[in-house]
Coordinates of C-alpha atoms and ligand atoms in Angstrom, one line a residue:
X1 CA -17.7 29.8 13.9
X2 CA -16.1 28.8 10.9
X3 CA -17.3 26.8 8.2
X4 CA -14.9 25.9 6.3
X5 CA -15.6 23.5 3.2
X6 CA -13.5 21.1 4.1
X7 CA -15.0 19.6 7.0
X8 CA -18.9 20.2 5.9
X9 CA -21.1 17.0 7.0
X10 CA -22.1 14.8 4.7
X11 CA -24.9 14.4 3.0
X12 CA -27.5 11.7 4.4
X13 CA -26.0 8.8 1.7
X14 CA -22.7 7.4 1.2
X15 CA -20.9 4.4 0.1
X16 CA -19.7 2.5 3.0
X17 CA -15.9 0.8 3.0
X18 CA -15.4 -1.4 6.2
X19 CA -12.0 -1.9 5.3
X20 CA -11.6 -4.3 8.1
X21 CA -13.3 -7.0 6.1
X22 CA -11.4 -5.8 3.0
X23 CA -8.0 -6.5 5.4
X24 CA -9.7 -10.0 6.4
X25 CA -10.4 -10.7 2.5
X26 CA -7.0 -10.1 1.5
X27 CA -5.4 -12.4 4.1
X28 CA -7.7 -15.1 3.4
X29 CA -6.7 -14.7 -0.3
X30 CA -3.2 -15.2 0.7
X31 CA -3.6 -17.7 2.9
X32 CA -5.5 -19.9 0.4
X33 CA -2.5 -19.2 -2.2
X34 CA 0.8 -21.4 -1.2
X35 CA 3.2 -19.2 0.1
X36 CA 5.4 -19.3 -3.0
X37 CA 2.3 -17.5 -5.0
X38 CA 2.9 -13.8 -5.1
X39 CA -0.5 -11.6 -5.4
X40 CA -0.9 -9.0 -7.4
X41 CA -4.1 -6.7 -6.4
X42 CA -6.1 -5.2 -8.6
X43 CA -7.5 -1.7 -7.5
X44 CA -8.1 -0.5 -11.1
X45 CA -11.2 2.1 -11.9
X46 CA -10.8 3.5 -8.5
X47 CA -10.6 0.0 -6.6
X48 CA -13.5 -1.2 -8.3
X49 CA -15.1 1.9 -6.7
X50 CA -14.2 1.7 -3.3
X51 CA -11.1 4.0 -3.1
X52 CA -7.5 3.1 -4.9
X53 CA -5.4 4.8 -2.0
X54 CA -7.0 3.1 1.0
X55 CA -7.2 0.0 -0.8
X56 CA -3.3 -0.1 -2.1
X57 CA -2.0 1.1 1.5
X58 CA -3.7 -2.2 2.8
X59 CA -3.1 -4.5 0.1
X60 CA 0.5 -4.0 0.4
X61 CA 0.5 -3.9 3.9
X62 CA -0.8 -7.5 3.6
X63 CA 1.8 -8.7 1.7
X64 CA 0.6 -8.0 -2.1
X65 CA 3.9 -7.5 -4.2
X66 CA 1.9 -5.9 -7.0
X67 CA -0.8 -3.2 -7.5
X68 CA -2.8 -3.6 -10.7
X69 CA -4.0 -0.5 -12.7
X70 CA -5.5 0.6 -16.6
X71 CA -4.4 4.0 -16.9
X72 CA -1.3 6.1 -15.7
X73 CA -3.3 8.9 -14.1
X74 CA -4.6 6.1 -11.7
X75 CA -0.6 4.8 -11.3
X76 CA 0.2 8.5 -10.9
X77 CA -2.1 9.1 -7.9
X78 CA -0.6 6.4 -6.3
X79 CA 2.1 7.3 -6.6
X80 CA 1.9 11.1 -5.7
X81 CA 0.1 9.7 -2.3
X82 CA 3.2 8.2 -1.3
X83 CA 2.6 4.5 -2.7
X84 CA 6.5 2.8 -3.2
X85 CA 5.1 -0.3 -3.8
X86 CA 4.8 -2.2 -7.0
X87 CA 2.5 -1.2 -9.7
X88 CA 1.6 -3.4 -13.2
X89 CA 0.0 -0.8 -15.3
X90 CA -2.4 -3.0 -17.0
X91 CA -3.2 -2.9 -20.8
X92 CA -1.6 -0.7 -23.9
X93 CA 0.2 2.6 -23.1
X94 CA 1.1 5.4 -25.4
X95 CA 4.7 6.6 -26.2
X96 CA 4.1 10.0 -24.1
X97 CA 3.3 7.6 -21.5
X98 CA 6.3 6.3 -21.2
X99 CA 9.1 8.6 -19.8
X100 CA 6.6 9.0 -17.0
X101 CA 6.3 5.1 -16.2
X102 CA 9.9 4.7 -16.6
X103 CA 10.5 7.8 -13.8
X104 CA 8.2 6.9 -11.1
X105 CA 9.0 3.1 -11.2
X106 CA 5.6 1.8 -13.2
X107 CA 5.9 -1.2 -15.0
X108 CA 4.0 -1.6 -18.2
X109 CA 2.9 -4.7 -19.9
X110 CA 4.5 -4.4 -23.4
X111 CA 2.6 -6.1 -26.5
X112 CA 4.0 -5.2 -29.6
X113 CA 7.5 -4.2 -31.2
X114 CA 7.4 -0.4 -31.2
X115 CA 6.4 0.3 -27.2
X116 CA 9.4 -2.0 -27.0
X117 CA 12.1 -0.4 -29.0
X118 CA 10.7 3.1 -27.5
X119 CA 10.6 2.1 -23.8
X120 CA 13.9 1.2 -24.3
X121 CA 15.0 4.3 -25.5
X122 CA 13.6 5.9 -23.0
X123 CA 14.8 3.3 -20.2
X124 CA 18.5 4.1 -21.5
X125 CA 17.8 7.8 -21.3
X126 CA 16.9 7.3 -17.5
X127 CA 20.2 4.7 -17.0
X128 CA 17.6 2.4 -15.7
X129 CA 17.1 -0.9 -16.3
X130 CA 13.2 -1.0 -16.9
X131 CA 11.3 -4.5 -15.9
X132 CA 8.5 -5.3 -18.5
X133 CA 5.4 -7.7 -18.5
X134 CA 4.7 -9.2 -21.8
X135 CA 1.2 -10.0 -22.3
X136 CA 0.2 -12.6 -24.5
X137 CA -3.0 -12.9 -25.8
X138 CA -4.4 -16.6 -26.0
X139 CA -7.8 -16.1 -27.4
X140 CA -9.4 -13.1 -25.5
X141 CA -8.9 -11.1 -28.7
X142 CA -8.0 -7.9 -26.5
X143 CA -4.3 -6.4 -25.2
X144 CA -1.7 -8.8 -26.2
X145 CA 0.7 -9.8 -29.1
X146 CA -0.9 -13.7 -30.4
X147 CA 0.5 -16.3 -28.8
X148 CA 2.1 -18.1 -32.0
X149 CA 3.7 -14.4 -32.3
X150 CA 5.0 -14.3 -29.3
X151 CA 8.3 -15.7 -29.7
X152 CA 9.9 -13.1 -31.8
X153 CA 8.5 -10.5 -29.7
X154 CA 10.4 -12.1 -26.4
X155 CA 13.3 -12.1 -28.3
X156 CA 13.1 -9.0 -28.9
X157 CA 12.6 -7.7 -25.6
X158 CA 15.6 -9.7 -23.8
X159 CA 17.9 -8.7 -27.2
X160 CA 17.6 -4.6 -25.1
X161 CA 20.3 -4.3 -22.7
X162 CA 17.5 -1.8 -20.9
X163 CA 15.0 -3.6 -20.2
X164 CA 14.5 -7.1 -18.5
X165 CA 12.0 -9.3 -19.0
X166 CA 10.4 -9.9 -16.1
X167 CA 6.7 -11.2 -16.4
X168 CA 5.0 -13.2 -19.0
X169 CA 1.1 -12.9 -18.6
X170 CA -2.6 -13.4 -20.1
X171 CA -6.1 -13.0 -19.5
X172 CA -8.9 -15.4 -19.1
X173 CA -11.7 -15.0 -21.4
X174 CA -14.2 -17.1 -19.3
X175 CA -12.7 -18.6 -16.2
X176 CA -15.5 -18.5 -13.7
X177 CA -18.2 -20.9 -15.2
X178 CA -18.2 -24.1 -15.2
X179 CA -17.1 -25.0 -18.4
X180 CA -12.9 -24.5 -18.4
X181 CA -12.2 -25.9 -21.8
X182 CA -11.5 -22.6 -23.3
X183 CA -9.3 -21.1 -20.1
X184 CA -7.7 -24.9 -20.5
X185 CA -7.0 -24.3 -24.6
X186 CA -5.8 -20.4 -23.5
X187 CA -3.4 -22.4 -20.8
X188 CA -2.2 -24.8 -23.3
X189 CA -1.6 -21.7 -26.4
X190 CA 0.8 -19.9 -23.5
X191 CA 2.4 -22.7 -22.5
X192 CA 3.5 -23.4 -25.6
X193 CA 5.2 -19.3 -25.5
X194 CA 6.9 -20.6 -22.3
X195 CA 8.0 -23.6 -23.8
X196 CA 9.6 -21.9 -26.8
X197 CA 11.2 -19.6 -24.3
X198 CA 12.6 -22.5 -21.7
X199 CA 14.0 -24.1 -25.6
X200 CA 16.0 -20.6 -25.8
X201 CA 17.2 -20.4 -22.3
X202 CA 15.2 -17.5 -21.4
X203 CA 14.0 -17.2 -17.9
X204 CA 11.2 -15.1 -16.6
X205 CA 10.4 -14.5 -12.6
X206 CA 6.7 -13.8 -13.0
X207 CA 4.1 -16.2 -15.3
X208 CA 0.8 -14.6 -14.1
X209 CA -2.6 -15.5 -16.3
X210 CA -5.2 -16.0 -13.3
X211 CA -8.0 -13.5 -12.7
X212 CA -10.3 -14.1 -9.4
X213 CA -12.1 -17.0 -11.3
X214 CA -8.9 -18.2 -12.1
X215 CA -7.3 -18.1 -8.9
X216 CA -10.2 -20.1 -7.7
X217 CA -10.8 -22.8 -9.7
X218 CA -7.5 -23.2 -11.7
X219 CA -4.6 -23.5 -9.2
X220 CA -2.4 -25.4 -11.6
X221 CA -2.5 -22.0 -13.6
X222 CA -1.5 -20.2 -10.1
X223 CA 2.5 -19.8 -11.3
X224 CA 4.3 -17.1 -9.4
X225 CA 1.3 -14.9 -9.2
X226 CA -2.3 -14.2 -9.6
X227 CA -3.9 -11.5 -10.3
X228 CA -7.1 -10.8 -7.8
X229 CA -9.6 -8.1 -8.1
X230 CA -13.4 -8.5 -7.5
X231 CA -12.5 -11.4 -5.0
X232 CA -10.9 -9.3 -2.5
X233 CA -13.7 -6.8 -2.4
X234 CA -15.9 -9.7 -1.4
X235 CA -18.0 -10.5 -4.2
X236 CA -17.3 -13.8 -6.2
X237 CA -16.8 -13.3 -9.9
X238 CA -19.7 -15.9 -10.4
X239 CA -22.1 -18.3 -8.6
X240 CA -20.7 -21.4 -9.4
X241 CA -16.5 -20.8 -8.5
X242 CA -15.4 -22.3 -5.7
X243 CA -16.6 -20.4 -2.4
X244 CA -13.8 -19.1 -0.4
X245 CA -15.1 -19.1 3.3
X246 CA -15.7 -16.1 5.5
X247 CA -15.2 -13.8 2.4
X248 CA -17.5 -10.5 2.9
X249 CA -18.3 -7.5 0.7
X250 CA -16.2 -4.4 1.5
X251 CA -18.9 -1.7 0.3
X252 CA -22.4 -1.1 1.5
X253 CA -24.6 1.3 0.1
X254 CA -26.5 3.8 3.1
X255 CA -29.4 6.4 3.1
X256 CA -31.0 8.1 6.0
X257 CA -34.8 8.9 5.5
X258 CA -35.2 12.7 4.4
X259 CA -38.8 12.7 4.2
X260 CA -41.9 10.4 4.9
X261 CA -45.1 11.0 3.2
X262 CA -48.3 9.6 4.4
X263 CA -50.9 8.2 1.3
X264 CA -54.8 8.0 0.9
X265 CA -56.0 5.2 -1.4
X266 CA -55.6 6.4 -4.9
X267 CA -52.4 8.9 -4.3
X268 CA -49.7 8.4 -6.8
X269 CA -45.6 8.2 -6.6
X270 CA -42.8 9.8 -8.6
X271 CA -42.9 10.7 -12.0
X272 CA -44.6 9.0 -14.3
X273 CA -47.1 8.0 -11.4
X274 CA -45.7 4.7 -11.8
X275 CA -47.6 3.3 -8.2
X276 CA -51.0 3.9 -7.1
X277 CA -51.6 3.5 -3.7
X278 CA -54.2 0.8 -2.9
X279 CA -55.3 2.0 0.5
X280 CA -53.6 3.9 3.1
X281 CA -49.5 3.6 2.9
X282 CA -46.7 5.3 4.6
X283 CA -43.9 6.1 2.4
X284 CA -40.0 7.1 3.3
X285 CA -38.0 8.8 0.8
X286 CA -34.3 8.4 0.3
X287 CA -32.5 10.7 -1.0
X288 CA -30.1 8.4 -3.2
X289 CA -31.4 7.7 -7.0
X290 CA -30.1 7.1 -10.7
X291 CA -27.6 9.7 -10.5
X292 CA -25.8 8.3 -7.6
X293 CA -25.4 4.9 -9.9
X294 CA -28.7 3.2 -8.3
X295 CA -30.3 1.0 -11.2
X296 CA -33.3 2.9 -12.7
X297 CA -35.8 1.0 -11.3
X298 CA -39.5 1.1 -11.2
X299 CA -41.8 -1.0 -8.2
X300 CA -38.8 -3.3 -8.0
X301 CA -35.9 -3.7 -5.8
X302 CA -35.8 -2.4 -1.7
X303 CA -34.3 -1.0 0.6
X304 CA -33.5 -2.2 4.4
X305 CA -34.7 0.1 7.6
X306 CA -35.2 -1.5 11.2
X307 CA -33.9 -4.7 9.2
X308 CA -37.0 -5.4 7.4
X309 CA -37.2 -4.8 3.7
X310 CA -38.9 -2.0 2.7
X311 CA -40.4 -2.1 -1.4
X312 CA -38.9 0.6 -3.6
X313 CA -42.4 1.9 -4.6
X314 CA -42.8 4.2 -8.4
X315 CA -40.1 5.1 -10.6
X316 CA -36.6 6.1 -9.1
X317 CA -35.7 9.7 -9.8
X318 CA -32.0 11.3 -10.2
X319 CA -32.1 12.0 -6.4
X320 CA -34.4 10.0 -4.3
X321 CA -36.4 6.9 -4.5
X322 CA -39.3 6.3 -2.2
X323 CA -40.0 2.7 -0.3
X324 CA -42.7 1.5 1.9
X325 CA -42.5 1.3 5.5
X326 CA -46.4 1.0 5.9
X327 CA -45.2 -2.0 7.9
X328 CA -42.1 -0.6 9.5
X329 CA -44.3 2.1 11.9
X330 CA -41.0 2.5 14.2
X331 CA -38.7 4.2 11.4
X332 CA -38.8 7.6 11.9
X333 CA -37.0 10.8 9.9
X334 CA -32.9 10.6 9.4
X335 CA -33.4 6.7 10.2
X336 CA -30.2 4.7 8.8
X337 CA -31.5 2.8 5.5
X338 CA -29.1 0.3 3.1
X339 CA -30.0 0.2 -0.5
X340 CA -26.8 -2.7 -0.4
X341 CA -25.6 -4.5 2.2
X342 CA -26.7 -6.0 5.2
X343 CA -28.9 -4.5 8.1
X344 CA -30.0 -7.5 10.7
X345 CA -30.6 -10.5 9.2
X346 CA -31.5 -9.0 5.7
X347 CA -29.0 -8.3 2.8
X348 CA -29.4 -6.7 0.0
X349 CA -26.4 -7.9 -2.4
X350 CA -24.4 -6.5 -5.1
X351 CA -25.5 -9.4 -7.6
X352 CA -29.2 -8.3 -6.5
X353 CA -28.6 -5.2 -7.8
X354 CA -27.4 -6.2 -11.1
X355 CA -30.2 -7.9 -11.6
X356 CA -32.4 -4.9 -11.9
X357 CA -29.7 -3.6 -13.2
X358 CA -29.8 -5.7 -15.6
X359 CA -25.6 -6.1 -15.7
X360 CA -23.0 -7.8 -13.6
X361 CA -21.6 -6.7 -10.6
X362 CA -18.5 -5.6 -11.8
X363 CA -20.6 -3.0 -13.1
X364 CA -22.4 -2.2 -10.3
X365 CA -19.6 -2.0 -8.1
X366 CA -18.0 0.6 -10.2
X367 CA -21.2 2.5 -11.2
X368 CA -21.2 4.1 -8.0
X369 CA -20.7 7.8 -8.6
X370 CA -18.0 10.0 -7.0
X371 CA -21.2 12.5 -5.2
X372 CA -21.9 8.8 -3.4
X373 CA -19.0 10.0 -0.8
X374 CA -16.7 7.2 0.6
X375 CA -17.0 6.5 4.0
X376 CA -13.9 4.4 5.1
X377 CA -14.8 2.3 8.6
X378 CA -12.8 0.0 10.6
X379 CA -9.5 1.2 9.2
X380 CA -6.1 0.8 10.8
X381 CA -3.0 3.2 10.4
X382 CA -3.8 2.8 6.2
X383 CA -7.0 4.2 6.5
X384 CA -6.4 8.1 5.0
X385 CA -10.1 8.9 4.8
X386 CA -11.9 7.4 8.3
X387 CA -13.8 10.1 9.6
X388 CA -12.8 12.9 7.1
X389 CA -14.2 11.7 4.0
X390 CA -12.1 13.3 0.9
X391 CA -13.6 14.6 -2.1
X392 CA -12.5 12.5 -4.4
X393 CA -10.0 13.8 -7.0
X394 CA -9.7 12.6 -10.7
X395 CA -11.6 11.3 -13.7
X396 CA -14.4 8.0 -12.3
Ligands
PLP401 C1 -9.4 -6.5 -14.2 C2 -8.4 -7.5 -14.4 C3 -8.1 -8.5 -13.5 C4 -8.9 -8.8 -12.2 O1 -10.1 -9.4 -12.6 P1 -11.1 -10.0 -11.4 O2 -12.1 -10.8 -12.1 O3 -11.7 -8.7 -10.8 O4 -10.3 -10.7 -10.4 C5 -7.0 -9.3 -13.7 N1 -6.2 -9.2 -14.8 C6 -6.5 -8.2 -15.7 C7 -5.6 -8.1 -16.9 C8 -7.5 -7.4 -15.6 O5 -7.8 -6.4 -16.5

């Protein structure tokens, strides 16, 4: 018999991806866009935790032109995987960076004068003409040259016989609430870029400036592409956007039970003997806790076994948590639990999780740790990982 360490099992909690519903997300994206709308998908931070590779094979299968990432280790992976498509390295880069983006076909978003003057250089050296974003900052006050600099900056860029200006771009500071007027002032402050530019002649193929919140409630901002991230993982980037129908979260969150304790009246649970218990309880422990990215919670928050919800009872350690199932007398040892997700008619969400969490679920979503292995289900041809989960490589 050989054992090799490659194809141990897992252990009793993962992170589920049903990247059938991630397929069905991304074609009802694109079937809400009008055709001429390009989509650019954003699997930064990992995918927003559910797997960059699985996630970039399917978005591009389903007709994304672009992958959005932050950080040329992330475009690098992709890339060493096989990816050909597209990728929109997302933010600042550094000079090193950029004989590396300029080889294996990256395009970078260029904000300032020296990245430009270099990355031409360096385009020339490679006797490539290099496409470049420029991203303008309207207000956000992060990555971007200000948008009544911007003109110069353009010039600049179409002035280098190695590059080409290919994208103009910003970034919503607030375009999922209710109130637009700032995302309509940041529309108005890159328009008037755009304007300047059509005075001079200049063309661009790609205006891009909306995020998911943007994409759904600002479709005169739509241009030639948007920009979708949290969206196509199934979460809406706030509770008052407009709901896109038949949209469903990609990730769930699973445990089996690794122990079950029965209680007298009196006995204590976890440390800090947070709970007390008032008479006689039956008590499951998972073996999933803070470490794994669950919020540290104490006598709040569930979990879902047989479909009912069972209380997360005392304080949650590194490696476990305990529940009730005092009224759940079926469940029974290595029993399938979700800490988030659905099971039956119950759900346990991502947004209820930020709320002990006391974050957004942006942050939950990508808090999951790496030890929380990946499970890929309902994958097609694209899916590298179903049944054989991978360690996961690199830095998240
Ligand atoms: C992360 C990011 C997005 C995607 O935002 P979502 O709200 O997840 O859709 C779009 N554009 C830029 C520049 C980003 O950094």
């Amino acid at each position: 018999m050989r054992l090799e360490s490659a194809a141990f099992p897992l252990r009793p909690a993962w992170a589920e991806i049903d990247l059938g519903r991630l397929r069905r997300n991304l074609q009802l994206v694109r079937r809400d866009l009008p055709p001429p709308v390009e989509l650019l998908a954003v699997v930064k931070d990992d995918a927003y935790g559910h797997g960059a590779l699985d996630v970039a094979r399917l978005a591009l299968a389903e007709g994304a032109t672009f992958l959005g990432v932050s950080t040329l280790e992330e475009a690098m992976s992709l890339r060493d995987a096989g990816v050909t498509g597209r990728i929109l390295l997302l933010g600042e880069r550094q000079e090193p960076e950029l004989p590396w983006c300029a080889a294996h076909d990256l395009t970078v978003c260029v904000n300032e004068l020296n990245t430009v003057r270099h990355l031409a250089r360096v385009a020339a050296r490679f006797g490539k003409r290099v496409p470049v974003h420029l991203k303008i900052d309207t207000g956000m006050s992060r990555y971007g040259v200000r948008w009544e600099e911007a003109l110069p900056l353009v010039e600049s860029i179409v002035s280098e016989p190695a590059l080409e200006l290919e994208g103009v771009m910003t970034h919503f500071a607030q375009s999922d609430e209710a109130d637009k007027s700032f995302a309509r002032l940041q529309q108005q402050r890159f328009y008037e870029v755009t304007r300047g530019m059509q005075t001079k002649g200049l063309q661009v193929r790609y205006r891009h400036l909306c995020n998911s919140g943007g994409f759904l409630d600002l479709p005169d901002a739509h241009h030639e592409m948007v920009r979708v991230g949290i969206l196509l993982y199934g979460v809406l980037p706030s509770l008052v956007c407009r709901r896109l129908a038949g949209l469903e979260p990609v990730m769930s969150i699973k445990a089996r039970i690794a122990a079950i304790q029965q209680l007298k009246p009196g006995d204590v649970v976890g440390y800090g003997m947070r709970y007390t218990a008032p008479a006689r309880r039956r008590i499951a422990v998972l073996p999933v806790g803070y470490g794994d990215g669950f919020p540290r919670v104490r006598n709040q928050g569930a979990a879902l076994i047989h479909g009912r919800r069972a209380p997360i009872v005392g304080g949650i350690a590194m490696d476990a948590l305990m529940v009730d199932i005092t009224d759940i007398p079926e469940a029974r040892m290595w029993d399938e639990a979700v800490l988030m997700g659905r099971q039956g008619n119950q759900e346990i969400t991502v947004r209820d999780l930020a709320l002990l969490k006391n974050s957004v679920t942006y942050d939950v979503m990508t808090g999951w740790r790496l030890r929380l292995r990946r499970k890929c289900v309902n994958g097609g041809p694209e899916c590298s990982t179903e049944n054989h989960p991978q360690p996961h490589s690199g830095s998240r």
